[in-house]
PDB file of C-alpha atoms in Angstrom:
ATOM      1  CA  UNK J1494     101.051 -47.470  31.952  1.00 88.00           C
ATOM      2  CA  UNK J1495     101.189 -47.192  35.525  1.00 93.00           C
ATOM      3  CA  UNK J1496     100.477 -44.086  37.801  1.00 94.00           C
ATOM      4  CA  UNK J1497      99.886 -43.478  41.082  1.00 96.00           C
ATOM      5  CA  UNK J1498      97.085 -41.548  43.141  1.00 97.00           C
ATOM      6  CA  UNK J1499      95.238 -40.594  46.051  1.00 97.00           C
ATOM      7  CA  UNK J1500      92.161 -41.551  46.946  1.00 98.00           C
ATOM      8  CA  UNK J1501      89.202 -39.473  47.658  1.00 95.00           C
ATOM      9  CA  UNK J1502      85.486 -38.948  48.222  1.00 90.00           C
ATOM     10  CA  UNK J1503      83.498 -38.349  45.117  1.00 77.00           C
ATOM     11  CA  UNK J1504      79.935 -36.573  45.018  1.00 69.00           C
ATOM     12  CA  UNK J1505      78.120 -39.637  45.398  1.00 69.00           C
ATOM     13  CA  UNK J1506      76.398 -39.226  41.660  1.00 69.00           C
ATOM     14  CA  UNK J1507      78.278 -42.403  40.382  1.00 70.00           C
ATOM     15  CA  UNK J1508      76.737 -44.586  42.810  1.00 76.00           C
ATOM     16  CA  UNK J1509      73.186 -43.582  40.948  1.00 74.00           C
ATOM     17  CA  UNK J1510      74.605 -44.013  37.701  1.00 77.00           C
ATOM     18  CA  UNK J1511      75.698 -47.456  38.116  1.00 81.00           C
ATOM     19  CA  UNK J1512      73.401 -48.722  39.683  1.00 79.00           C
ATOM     20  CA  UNK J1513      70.667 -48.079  36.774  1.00 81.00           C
ATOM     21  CA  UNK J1514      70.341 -51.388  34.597  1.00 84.00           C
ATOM     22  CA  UNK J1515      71.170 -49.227  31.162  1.00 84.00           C
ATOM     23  CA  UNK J1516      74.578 -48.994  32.384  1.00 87.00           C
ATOM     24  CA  UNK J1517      75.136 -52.189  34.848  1.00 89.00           C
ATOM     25  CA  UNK J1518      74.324 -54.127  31.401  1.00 90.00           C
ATOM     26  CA  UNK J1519      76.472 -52.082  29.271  1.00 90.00           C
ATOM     27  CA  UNK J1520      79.743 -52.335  31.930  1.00 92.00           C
ATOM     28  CA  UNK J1521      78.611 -56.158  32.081  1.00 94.00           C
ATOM     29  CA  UNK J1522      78.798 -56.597  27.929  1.00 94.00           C
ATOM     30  CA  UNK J1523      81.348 -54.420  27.687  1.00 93.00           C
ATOM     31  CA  UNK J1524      83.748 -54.812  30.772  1.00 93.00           C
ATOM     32  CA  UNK J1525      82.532 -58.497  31.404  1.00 94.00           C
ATOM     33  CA  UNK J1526      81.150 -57.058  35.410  1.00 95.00           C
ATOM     34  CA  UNK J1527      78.218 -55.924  36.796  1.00 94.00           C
ATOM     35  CA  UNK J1528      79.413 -52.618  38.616  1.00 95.00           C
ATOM     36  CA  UNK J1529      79.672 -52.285  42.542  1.00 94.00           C
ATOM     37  CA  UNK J1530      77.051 -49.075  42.548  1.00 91.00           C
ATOM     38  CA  UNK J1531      79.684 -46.306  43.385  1.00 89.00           C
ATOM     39  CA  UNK J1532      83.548 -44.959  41.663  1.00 91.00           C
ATOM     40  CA  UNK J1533      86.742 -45.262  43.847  1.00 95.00           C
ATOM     41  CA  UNK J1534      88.073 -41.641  42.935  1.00 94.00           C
ATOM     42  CA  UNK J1535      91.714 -40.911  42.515  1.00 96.00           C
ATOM     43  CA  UNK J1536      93.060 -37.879  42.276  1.00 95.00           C
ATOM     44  CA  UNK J1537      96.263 -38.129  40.378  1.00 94.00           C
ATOM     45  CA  UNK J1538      99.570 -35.901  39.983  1.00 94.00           C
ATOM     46  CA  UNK J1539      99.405 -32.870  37.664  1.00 91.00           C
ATOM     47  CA  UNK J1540     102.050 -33.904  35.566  1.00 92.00           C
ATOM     48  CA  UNK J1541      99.838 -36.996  34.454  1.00 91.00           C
ATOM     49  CA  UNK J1542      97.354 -34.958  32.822  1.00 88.00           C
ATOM     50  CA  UNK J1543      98.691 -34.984  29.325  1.00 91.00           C
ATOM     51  CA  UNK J1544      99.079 -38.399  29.370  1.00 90.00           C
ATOM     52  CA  UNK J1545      95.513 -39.519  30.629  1.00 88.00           C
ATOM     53  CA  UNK J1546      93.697 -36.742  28.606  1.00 87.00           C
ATOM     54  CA  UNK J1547      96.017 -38.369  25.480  1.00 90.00           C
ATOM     55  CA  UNK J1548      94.936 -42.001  26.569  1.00 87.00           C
ATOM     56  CA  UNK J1549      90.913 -40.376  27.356  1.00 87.00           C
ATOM     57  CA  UNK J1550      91.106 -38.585  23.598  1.00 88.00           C
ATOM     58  CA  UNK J1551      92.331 -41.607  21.845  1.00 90.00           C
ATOM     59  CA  UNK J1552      89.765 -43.845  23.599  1.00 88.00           C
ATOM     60  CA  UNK J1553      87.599 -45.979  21.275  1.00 90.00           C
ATOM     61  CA  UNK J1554      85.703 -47.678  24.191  1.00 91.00           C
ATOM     62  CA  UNK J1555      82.284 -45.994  24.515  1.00 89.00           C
ATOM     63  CA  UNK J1556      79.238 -46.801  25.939  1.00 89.00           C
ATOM     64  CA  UNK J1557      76.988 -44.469  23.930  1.00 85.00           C
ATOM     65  CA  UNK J1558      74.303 -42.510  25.519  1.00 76.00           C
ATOM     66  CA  UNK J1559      70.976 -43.616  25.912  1.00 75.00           C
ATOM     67  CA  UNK J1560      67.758 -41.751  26.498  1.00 75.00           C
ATOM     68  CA  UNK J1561      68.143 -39.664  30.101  1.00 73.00           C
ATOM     69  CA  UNK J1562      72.126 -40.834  30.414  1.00 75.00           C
ATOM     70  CA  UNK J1563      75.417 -39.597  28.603  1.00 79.00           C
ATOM     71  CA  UNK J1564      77.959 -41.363  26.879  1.00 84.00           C
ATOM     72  CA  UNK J1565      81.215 -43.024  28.903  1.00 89.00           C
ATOM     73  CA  UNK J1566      84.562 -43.599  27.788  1.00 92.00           C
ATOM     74  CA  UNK J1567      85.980 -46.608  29.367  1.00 94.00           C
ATOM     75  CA  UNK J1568      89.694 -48.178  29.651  1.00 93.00           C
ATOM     76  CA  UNK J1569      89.728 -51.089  31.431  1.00 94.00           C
ATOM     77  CA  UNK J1570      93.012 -51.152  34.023  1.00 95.00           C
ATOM     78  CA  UNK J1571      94.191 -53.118  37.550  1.00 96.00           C
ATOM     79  CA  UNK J1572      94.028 -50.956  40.728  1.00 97.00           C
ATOM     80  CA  UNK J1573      96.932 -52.411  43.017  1.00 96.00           C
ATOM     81  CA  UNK J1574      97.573 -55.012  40.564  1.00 92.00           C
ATOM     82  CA  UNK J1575      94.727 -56.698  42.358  1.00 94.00           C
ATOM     83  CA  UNK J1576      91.093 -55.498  41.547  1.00 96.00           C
ATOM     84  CA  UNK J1577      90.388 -56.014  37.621  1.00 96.00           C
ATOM     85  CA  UNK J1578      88.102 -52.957  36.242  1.00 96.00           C
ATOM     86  CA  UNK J1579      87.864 -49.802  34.571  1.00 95.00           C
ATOM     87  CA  UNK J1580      88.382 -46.158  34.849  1.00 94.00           C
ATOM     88  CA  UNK J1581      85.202 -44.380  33.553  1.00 92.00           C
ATOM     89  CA  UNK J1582      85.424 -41.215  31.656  1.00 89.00           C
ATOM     90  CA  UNK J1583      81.562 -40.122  31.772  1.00 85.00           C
ATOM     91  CA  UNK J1584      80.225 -37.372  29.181  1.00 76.00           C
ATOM     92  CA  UNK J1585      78.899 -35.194  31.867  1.00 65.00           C
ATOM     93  CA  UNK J1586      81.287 -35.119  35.073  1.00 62.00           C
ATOM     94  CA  UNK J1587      81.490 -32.379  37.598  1.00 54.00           C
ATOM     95  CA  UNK J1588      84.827 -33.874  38.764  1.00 54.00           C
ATOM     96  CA  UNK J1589      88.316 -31.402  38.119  1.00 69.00           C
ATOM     97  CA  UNK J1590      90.315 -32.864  34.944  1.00 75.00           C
ATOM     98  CA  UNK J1591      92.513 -34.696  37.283  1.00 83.00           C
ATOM     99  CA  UNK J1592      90.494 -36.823  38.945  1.00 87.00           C
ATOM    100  CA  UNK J1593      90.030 -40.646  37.629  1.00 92.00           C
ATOM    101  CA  UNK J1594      86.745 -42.351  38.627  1.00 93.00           C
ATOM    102  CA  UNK J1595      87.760 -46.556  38.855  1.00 96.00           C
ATOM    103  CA  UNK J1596      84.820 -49.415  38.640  1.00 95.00           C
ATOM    104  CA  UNK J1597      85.117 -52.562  39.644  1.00 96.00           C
ATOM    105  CA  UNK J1598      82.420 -55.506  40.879  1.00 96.00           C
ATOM    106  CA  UNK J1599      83.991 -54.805  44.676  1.00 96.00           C
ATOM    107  CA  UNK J1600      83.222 -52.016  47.116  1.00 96.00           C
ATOM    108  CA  UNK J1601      86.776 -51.237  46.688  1.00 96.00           C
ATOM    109  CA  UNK J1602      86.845 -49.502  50.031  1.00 96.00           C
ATOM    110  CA  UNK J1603      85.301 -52.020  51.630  1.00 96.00           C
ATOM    111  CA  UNK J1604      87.302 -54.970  50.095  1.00 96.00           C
ATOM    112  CA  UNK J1605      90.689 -53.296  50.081  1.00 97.00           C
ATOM    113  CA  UNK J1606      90.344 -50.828  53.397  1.00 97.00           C
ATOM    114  CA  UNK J1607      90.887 -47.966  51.265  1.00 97.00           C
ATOM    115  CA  UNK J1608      90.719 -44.389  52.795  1.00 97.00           C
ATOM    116  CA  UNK J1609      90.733 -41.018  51.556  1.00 97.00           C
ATOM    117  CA  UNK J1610      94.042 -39.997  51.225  1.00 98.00           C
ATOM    118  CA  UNK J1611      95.289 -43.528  50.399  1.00 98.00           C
ATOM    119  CA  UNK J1612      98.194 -44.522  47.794  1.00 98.00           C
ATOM    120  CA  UNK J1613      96.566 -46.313  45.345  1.00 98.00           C
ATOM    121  CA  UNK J1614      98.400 -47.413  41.760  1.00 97.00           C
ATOM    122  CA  UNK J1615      96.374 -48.092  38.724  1.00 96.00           C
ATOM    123  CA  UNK J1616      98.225 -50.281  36.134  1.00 95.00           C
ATOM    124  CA  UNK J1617      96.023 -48.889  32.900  1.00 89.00           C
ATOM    125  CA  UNK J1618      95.409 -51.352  29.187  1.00 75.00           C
ATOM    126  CA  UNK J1619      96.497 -48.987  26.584  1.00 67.00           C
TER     127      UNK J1619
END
C-alpha cells in the first residue's frame, strides 16, 4: 500500500520513548534497528483512515507493554522508497487518528531535509 502525507511536528514525547533501552531493544529484535530517538509525523488524507485503522486493527506486530510503558503496534514500511522502518501505533498516543508516527535508525529530517509541510510517501508491508 502506498499513501501519501504531510509532514509535521509531533509533541516531542516519542523522542523519550525511544530513546529508553526497553523499547530501543524491542524495535532492534523486532524491526532489526536501534531507533533514531524521535517519530517523523505524517499527517495523512482523511479518506485513508479506514484503510490504516483496518491495517492498525489487523496488526499482529506488538511490542507488549512493560512495567511504566504501553504496548506498540508496529508495521514495518519504506518512507520515499528510501529509509527502511516502521510506523508505530503506540497504546497511549495523544496524536488525532490521522496522524502516522514513522521510525527509522536516521534523523529523518536531518538525513532527508524534511520540513513540516513536506510530501512524504510511505510504501507500507501489509
Amino acid at each position: 500500500m502506498e499513501i501519501e502525507g504531510i509532514v509535521t511536528t509531533g509533541y516531542g514525547k516519542g523522542a523519550y520513548f525511544l530513546g529508553q533501552e526497553f523499547y530501543k531493544l524491542k524495535f532492534q529484535e523486532k524491526c532489526g534497528f536501534i531507533p533514531f530517538p524521535g517519530t517523523l509525523n505524517i499527517i495523512i488524507p482523511e479518506d485513508k483512515l479506514k484503510e490504516i485503522n483496518s491495517i492498525k486493527n489487523n496488526c499482529n506486530n506488538t511490542i507488549k507493554p512493560d512495567e511504566g510503558f504501553g504496548g506498540v503496534k508496529y508495521i514495518k514500511s519504506r518512507l520515499n522508497n528510501t529509509e527502511n522502518g516502521a510506523i508505530v501505533f503506540p497504546d497511549k498516543t495523544t496524536h488525532e487518528e490521522n496522524y502516522l508516527e514513522f521510525i527509522s535508525k536516521n534523523n529523518l529530517r536531518k538525513k532527508l531535509k524534511l520540513k513540516d509541510n513536506d510530501i512524504v510517501k510511505l510504501y507500507i508491508n501489509i
